[in-house]
PDB file of N, CA and C in Angstrom:
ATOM      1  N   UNK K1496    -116.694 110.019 -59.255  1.00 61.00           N
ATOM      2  CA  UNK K1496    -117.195 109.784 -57.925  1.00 61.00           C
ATOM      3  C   UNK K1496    -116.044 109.963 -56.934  1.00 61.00           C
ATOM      4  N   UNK K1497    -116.118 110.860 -55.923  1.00 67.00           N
ATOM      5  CA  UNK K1497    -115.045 111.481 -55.154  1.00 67.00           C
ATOM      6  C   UNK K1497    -114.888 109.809 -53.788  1.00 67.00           C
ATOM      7  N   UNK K1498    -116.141 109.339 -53.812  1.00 68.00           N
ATOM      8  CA  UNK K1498    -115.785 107.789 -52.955  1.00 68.00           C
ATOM      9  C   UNK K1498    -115.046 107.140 -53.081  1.00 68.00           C
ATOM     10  N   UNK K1499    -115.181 106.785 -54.393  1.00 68.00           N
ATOM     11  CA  UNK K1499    -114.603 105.366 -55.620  1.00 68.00           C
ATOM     12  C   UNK K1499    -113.835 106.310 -56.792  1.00 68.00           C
ATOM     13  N   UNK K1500    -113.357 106.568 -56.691  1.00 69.00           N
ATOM     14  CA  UNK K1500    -112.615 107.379 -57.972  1.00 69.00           C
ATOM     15  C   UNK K1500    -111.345 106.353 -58.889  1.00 69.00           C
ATOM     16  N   UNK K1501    -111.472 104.927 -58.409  1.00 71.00           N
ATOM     17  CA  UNK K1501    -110.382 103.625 -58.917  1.00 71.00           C
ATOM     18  C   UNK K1501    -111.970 103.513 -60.191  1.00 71.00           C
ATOM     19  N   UNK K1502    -113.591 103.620 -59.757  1.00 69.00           N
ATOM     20  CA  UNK K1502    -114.288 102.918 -60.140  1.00 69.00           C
ATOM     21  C   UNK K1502    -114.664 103.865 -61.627  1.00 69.00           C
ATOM     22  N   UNK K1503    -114.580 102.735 -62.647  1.00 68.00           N
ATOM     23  CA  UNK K1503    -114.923 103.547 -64.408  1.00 68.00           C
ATOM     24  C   UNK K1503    -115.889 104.338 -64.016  1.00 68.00           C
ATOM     25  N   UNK K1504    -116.462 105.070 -64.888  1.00 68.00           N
ATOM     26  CA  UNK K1504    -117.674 105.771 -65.107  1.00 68.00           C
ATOM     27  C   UNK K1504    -118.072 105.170 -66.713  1.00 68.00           C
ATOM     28  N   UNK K1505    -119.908 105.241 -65.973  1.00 69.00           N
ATOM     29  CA  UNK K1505    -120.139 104.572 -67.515  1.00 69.00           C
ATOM     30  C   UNK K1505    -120.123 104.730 -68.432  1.00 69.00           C
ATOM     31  N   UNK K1506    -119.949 104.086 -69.807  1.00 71.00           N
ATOM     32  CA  UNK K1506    -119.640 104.468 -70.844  1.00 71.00           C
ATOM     33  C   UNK K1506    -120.811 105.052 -71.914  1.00 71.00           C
ATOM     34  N   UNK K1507    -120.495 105.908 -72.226  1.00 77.00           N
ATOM     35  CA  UNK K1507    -121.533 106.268 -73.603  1.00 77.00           C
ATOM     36  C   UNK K1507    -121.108 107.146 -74.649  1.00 77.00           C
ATOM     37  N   UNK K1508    -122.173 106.906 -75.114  1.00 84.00           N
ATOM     38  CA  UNK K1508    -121.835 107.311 -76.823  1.00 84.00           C
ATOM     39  C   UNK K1508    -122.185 108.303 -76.844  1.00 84.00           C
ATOM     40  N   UNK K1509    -121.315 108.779 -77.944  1.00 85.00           N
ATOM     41  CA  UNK K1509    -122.115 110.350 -78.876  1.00 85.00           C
ATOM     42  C   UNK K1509    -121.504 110.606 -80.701  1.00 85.00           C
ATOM     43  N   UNK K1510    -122.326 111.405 -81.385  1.00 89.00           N
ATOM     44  CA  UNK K1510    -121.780 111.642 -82.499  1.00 89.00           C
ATOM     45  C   UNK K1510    -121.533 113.161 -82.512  1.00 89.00           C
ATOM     46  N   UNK K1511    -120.629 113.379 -83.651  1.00 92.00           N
ATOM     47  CA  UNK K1511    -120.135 114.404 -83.837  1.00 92.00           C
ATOM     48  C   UNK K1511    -119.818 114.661 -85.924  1.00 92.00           C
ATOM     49  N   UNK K1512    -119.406 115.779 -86.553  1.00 94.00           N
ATOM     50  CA  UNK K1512    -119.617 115.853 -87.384  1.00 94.00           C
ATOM     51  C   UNK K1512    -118.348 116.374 -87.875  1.00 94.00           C
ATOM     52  N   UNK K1513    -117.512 116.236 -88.677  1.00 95.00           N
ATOM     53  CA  UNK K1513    -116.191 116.362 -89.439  1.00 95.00           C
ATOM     54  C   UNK K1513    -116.037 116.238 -90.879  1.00 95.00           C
ATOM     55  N   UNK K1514    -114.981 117.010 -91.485  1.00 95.00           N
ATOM     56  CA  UNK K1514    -114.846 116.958 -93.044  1.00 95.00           C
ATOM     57  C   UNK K1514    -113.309 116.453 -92.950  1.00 95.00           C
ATOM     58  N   UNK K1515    -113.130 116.149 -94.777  1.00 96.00           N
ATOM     59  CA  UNK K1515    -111.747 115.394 -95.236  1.00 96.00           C
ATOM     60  C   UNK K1515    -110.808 116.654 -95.092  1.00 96.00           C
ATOM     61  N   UNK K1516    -109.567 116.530 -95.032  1.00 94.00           N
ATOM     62  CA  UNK K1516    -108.847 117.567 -95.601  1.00 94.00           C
ATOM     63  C   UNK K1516    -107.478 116.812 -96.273  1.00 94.00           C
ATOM     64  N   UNK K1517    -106.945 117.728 -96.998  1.00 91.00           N
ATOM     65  CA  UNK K1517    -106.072 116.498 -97.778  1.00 91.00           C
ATOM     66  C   UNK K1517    -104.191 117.039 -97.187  1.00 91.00           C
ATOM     67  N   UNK K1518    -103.421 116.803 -96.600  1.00 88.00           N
ATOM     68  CA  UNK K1518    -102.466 117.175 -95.979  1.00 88.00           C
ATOM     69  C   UNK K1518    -101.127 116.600 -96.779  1.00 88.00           C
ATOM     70  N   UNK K1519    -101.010 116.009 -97.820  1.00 84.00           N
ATOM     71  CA  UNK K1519    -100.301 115.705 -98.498  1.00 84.00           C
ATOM     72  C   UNK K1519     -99.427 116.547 -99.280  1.00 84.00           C
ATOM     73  N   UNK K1520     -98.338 116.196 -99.125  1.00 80.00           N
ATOM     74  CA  UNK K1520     -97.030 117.126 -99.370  1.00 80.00           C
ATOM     75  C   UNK K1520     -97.144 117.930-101.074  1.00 80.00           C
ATOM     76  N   UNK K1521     -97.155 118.705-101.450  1.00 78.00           N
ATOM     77  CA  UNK K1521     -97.210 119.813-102.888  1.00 78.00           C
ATOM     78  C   UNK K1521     -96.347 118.404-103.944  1.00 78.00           C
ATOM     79  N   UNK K1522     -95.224 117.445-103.369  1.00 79.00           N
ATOM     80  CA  UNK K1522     -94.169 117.198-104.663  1.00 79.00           C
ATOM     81  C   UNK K1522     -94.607 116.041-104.864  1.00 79.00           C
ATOM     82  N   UNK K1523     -95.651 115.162-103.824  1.00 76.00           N
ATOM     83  CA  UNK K1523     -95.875 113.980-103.659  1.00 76.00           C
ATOM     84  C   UNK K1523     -96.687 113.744-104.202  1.00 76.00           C
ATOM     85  N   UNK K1524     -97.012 112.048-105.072  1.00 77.00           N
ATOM     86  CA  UNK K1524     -97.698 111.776-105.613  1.00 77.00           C
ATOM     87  C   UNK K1524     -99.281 110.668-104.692  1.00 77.00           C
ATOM     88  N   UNK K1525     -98.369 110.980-103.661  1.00 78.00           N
ATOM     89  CA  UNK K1525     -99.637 109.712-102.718  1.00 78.00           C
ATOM     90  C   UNK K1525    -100.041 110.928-101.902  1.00 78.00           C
ATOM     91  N   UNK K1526    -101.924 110.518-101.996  1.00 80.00           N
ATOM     92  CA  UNK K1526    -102.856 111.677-101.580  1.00 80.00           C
ATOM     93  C   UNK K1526    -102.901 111.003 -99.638  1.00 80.00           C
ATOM     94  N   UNK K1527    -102.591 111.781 -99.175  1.00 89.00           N
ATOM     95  CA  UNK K1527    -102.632 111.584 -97.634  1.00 89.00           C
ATOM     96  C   UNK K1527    -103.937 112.329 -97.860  1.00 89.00           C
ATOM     97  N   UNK K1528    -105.297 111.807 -96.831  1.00 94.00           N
ATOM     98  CA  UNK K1528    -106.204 112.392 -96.344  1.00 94.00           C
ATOM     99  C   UNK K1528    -106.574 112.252 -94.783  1.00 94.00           C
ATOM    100  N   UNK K1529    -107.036 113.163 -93.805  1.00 96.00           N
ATOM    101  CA  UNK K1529    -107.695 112.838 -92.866  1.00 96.00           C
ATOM    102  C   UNK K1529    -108.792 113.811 -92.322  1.00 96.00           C
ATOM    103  N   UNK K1530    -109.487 113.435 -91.230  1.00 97.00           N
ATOM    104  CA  UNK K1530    -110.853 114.425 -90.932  1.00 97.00           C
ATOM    105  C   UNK K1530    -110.639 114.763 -89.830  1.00 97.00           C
ATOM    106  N   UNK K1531    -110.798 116.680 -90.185  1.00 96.00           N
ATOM    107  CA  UNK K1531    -111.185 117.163 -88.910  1.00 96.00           C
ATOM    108  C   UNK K1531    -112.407 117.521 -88.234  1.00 96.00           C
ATOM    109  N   UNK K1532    -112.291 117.662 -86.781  1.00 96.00           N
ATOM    110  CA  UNK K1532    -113.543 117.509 -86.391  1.00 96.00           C
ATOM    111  C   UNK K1532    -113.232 118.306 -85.146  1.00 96.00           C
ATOM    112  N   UNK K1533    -114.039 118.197 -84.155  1.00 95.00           N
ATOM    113  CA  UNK K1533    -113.983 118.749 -82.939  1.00 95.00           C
ATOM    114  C   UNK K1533    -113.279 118.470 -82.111  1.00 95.00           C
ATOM    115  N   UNK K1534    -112.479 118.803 -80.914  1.00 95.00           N
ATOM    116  CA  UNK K1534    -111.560 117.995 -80.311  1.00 95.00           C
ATOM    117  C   UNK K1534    -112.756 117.270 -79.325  1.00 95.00           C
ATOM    118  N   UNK K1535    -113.916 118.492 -78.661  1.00 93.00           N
ATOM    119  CA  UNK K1535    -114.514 117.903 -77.405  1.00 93.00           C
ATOM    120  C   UNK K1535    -115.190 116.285 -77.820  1.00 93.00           C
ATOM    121  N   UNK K1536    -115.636 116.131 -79.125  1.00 93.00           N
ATOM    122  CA  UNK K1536    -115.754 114.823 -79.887  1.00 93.00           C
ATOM    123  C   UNK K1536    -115.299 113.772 -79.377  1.00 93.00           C
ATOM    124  N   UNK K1537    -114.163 113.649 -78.944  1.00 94.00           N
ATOM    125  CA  UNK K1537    -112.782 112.512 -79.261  1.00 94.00           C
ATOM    126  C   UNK K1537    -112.168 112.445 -78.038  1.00 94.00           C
ATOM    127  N   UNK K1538    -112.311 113.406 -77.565  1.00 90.00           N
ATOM    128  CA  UNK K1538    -110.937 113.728 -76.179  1.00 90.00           C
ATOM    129  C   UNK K1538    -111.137 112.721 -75.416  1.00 90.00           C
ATOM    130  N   UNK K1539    -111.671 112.625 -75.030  1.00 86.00           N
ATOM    131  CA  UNK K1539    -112.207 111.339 -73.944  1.00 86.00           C
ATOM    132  C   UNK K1539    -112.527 110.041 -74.666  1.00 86.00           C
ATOM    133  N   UNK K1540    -112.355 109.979 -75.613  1.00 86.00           N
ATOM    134  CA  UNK K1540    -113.182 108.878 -76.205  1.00 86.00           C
ATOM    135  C   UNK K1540    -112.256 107.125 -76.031  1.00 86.00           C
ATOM    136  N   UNK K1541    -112.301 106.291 -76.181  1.00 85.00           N
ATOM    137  CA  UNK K1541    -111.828 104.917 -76.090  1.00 85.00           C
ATOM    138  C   UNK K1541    -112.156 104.080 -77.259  1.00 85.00           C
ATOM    139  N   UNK K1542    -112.931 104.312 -77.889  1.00 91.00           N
ATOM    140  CA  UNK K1542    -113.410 103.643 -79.367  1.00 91.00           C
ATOM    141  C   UNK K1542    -113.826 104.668 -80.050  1.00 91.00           C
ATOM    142  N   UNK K1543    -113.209 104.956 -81.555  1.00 95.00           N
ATOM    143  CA  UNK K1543    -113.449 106.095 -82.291  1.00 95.00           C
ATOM    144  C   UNK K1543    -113.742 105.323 -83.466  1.00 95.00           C
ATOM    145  N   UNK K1544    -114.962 105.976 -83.709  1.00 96.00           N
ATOM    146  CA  UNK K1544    -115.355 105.083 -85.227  1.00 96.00           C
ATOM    147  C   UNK K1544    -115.751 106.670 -85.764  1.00 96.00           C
ATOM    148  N   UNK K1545    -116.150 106.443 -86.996  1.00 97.00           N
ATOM    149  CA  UNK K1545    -116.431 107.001 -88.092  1.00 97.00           C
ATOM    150  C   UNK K1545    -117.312 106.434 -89.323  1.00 97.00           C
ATOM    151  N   UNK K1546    -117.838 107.397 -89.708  1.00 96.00           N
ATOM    152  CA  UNK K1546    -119.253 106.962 -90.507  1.00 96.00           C
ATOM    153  C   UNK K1546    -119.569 107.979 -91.790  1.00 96.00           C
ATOM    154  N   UNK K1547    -119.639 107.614 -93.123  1.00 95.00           N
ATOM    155  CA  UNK K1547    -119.770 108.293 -93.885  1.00 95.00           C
ATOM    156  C   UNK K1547    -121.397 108.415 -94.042  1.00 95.00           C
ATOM    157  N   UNK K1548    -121.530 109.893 -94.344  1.00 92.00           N
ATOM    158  CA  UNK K1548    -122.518 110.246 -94.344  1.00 92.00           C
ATOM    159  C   UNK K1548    -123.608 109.514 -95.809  1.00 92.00           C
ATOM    160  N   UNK K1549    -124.734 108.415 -95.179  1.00 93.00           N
ATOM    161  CA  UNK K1549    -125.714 107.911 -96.293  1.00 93.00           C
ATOM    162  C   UNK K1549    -125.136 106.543 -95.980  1.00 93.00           C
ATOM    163  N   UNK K1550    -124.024 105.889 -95.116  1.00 95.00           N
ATOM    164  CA  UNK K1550    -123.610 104.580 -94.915  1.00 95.00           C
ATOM    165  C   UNK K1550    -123.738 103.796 -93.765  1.00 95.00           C
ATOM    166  N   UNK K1551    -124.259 102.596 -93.776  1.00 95.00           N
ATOM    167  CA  UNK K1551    -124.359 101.731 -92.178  1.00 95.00           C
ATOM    168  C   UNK K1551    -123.176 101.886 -91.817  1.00 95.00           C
ATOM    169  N   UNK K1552    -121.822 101.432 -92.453  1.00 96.00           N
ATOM    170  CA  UNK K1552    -120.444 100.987 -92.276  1.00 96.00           C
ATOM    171  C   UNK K1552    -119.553 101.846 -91.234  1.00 96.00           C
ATOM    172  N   UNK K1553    -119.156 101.612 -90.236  1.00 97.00           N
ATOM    173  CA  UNK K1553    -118.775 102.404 -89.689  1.00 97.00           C
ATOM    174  C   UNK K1553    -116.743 101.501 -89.218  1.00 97.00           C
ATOM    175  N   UNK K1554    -115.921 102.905 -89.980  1.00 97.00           N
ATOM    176  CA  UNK K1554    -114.922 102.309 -89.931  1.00 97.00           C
ATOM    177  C   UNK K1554    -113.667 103.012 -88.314  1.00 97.00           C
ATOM    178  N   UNK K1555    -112.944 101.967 -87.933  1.00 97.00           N
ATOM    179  CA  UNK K1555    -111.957 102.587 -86.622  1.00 97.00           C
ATOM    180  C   UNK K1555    -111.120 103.689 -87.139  1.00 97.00           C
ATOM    181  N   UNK K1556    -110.754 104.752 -86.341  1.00 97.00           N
ATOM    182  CA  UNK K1556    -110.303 105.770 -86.339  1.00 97.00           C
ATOM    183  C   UNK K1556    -109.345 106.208 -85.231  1.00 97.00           C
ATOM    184  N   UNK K1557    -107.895 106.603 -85.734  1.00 97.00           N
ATOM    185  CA  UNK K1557    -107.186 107.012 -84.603  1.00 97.00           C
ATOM    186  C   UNK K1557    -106.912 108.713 -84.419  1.00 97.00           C
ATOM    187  N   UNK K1558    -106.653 109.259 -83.115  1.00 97.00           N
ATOM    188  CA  UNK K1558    -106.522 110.622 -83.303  1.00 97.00           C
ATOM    189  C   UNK K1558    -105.514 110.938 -83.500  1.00 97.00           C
ATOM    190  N   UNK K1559    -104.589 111.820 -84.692  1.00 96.00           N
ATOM    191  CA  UNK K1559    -103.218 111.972 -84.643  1.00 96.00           C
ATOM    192  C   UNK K1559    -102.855 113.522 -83.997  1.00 96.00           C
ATOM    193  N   UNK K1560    -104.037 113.941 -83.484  1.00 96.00           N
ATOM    194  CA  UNK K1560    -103.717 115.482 -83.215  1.00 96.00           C
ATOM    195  C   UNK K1560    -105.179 115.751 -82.204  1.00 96.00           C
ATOM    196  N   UNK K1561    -105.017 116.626 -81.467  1.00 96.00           N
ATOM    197  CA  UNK K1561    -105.597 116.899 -80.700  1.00 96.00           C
ATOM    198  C   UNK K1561    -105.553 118.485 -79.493  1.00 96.00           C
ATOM    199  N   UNK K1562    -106.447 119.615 -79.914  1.00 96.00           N
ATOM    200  CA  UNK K1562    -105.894 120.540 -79.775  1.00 96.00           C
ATOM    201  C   UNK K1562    -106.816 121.468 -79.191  1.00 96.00           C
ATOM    202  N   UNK K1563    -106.990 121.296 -77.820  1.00 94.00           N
ATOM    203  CA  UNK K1563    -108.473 121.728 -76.519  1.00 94.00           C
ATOM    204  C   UNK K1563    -108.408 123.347 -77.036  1.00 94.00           C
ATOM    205  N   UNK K1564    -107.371 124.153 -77.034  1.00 94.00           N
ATOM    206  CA  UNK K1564    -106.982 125.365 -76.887  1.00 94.00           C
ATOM    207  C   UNK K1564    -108.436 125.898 -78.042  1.00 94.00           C
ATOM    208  N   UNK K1565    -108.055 125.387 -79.629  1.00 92.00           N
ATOM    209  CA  UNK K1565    -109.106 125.696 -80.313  1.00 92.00           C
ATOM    210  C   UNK K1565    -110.528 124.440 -80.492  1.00 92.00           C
ATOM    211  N   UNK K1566    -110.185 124.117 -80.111  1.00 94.00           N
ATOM    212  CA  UNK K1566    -111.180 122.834 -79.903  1.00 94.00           C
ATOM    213  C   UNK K1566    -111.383 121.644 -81.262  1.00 94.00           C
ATOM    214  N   UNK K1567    -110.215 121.242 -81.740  1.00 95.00           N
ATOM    215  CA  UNK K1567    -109.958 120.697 -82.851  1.00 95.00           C
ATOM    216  C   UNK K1567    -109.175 119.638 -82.985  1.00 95.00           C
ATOM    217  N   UNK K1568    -109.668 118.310 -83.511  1.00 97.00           N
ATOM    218  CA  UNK K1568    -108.661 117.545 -83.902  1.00 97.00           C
ATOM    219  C   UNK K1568    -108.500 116.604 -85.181  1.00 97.00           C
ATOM    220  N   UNK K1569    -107.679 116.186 -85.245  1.00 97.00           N
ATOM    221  CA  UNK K1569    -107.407 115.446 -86.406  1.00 97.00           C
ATOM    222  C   UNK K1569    -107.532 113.993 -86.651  1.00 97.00           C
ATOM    223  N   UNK K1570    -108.147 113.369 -87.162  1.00 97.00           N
ATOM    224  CA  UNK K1570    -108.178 112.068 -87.158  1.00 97.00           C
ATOM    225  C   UNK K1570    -107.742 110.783 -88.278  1.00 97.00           C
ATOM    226  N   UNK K1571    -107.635 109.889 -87.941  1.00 97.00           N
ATOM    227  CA  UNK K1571    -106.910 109.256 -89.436  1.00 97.00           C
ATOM    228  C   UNK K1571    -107.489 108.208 -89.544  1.00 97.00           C
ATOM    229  N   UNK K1572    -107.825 107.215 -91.022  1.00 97.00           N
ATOM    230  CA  UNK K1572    -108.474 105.863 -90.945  1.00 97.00           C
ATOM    231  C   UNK K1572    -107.802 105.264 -91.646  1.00 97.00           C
ATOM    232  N   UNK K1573    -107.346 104.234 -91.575  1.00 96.00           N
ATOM    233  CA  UNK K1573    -106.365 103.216 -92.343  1.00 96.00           C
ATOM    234  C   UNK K1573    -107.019 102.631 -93.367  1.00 96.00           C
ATOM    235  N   UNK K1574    -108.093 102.161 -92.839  1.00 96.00           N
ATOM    236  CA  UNK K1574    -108.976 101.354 -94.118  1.00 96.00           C
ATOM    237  C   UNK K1574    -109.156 102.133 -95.385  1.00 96.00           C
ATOM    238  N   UNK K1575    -108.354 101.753 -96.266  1.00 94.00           N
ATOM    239  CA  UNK K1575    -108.818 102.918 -97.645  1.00 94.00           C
ATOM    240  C   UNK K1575    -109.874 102.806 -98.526  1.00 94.00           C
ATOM    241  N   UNK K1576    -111.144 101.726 -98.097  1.00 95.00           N
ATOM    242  CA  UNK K1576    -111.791 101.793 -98.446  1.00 95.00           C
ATOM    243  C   UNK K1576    -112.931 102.932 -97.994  1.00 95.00           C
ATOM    244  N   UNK K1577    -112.968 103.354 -96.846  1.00 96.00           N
ATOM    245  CA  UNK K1577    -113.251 105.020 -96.220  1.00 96.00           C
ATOM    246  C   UNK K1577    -113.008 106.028 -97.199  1.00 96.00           C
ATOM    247  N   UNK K1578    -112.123 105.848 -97.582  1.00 95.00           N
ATOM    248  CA  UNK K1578    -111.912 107.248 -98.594  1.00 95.00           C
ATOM    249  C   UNK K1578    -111.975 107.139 -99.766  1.00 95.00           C
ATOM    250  N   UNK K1579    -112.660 105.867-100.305  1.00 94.00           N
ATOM    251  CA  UNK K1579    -112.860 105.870-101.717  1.00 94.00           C
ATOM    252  C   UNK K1579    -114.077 106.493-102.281  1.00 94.00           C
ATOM    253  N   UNK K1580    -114.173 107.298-102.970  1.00 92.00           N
ATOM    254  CA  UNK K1580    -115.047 108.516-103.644  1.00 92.00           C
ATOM    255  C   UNK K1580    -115.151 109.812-102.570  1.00 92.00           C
ATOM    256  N   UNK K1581    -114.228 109.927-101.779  1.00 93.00           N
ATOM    257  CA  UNK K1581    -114.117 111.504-100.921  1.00 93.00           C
ATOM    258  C   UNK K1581    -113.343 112.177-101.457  1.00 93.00           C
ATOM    259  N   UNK K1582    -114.601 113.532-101.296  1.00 92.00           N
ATOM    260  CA  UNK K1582    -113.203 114.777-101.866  1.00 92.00           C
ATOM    261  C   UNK K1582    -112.572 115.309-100.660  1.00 92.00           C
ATOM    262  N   UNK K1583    -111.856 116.009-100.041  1.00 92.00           N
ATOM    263  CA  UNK K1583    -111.133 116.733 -99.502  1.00 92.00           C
ATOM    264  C   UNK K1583    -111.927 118.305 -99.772  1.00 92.00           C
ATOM    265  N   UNK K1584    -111.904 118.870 -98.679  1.00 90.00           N
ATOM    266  CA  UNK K1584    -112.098 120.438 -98.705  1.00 90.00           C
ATOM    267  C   UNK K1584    -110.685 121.468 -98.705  1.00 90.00           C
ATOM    268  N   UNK K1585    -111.232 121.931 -99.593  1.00 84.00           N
ATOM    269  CA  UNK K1585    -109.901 122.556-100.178  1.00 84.00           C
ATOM    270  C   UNK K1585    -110.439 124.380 -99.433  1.00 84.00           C
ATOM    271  N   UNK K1586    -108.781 124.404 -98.817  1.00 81.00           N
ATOM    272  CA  UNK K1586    -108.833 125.936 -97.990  1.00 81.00           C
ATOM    273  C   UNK K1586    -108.231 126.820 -98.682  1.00 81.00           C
ATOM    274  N   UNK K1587    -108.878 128.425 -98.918  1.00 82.00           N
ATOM    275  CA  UNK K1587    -107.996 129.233 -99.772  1.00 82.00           C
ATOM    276  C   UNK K1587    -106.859 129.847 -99.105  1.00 82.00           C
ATOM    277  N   UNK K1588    -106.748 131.134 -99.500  1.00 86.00           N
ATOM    278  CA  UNK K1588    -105.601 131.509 -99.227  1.00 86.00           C
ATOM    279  C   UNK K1588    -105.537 132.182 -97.287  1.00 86.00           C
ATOM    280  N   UNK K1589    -104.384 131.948 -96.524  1.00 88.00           N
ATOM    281  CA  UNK K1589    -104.806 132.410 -95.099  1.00 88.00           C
ATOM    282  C   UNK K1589    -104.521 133.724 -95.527  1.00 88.00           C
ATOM    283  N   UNK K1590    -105.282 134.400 -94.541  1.00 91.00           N
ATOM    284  CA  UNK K1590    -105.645 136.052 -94.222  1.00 91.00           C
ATOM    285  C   UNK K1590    -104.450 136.261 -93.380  1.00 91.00           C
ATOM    286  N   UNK K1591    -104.214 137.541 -93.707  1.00 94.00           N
ATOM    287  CA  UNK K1591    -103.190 138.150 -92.825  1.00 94.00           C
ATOM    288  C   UNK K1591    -103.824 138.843 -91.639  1.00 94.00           C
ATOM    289  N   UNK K1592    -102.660 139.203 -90.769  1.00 94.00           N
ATOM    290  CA  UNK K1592    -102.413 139.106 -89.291  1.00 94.00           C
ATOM    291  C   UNK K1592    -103.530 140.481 -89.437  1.00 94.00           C
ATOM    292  N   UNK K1593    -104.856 140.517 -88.804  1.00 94.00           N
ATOM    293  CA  UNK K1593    -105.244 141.855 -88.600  1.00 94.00           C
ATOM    294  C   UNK K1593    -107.030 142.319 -89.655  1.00 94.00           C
ATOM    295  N   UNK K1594    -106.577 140.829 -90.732  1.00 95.00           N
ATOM    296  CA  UNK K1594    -107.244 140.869 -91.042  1.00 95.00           C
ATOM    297  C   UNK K1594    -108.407 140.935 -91.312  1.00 95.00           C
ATOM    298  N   UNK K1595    -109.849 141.323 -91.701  1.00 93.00           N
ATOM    299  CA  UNK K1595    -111.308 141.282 -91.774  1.00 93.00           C
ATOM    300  C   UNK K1595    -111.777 139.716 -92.138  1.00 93.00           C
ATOM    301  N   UNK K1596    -112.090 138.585 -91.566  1.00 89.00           N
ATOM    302  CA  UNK K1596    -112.610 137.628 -92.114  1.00 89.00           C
ATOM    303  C   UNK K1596    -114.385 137.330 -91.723  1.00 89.00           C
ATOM    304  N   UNK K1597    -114.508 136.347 -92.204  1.00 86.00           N
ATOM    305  CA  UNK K1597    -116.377 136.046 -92.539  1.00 86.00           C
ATOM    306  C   UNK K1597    -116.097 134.742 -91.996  1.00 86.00           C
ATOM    307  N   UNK K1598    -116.889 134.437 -90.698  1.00 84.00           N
ATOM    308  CA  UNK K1598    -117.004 132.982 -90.580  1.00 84.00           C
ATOM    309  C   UNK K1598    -118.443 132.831 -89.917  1.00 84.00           C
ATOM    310  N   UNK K1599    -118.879 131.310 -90.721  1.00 80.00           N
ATOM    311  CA  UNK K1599    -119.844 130.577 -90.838  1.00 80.00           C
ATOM    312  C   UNK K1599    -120.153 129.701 -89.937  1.00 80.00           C
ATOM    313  N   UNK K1600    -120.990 128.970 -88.966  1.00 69.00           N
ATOM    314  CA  UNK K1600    -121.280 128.005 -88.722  1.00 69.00           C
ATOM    315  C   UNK K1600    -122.422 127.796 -87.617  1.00 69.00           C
ATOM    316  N   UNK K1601    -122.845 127.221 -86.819  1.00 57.00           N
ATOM    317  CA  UNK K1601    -124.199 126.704 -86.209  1.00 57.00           C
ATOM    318  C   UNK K1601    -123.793 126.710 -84.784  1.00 57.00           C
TER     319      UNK K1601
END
């Protein structure tokens, strides 16, 4: 509001949809995981929860990355009970500079 611009704007919700990825170092034996997702998701956001898909439980979430350019960010959950029975999506090999790729999505 260009009047009141000191005054919040109201708050609301939305969901958004993200997978595990596992970022943990090749020599290390402790599995670091976190989920990426959309950046437009999060960017603005003030309370970030997270919700496994088939569960009421919805656990806090911080963003450790955040990246408008491709519209992507990274998120992390402390509670390790979140990640107990998740797999991680595993990425193959990157394509080189020039390359022909196939991409998927909605």
């Amino acid at each position: 509001d260009f009047l009141i611009p000191w005054q919040r704007q109201h708050q609301s919700t939305s969901t958004s949809s993200g997978f595990v990825i596992d970022i943990s170092d090749e020599d290390s034996d402790i599995e670091e995981r976190r989920i990426m997702t959309n950046a437009h998701s999060v960017d603005y956001g003030s309370i970030i929860q997270v919700q496994r898909r088939g569960y009421s439980e919805k656990y806090q979430a911080t963003i450790e990355a955040l990246a408008n350019e491709c519209d992507l960010a990274i998120l992390n959950v402390q509670d390790e009970q979140f990640w107990d029975g998740l797999d991680s999506l595993e990425f193959g090999d990157l394509p080189k500079l020039q390359e022909e790729v196939e991409v998927l999505g909605y």
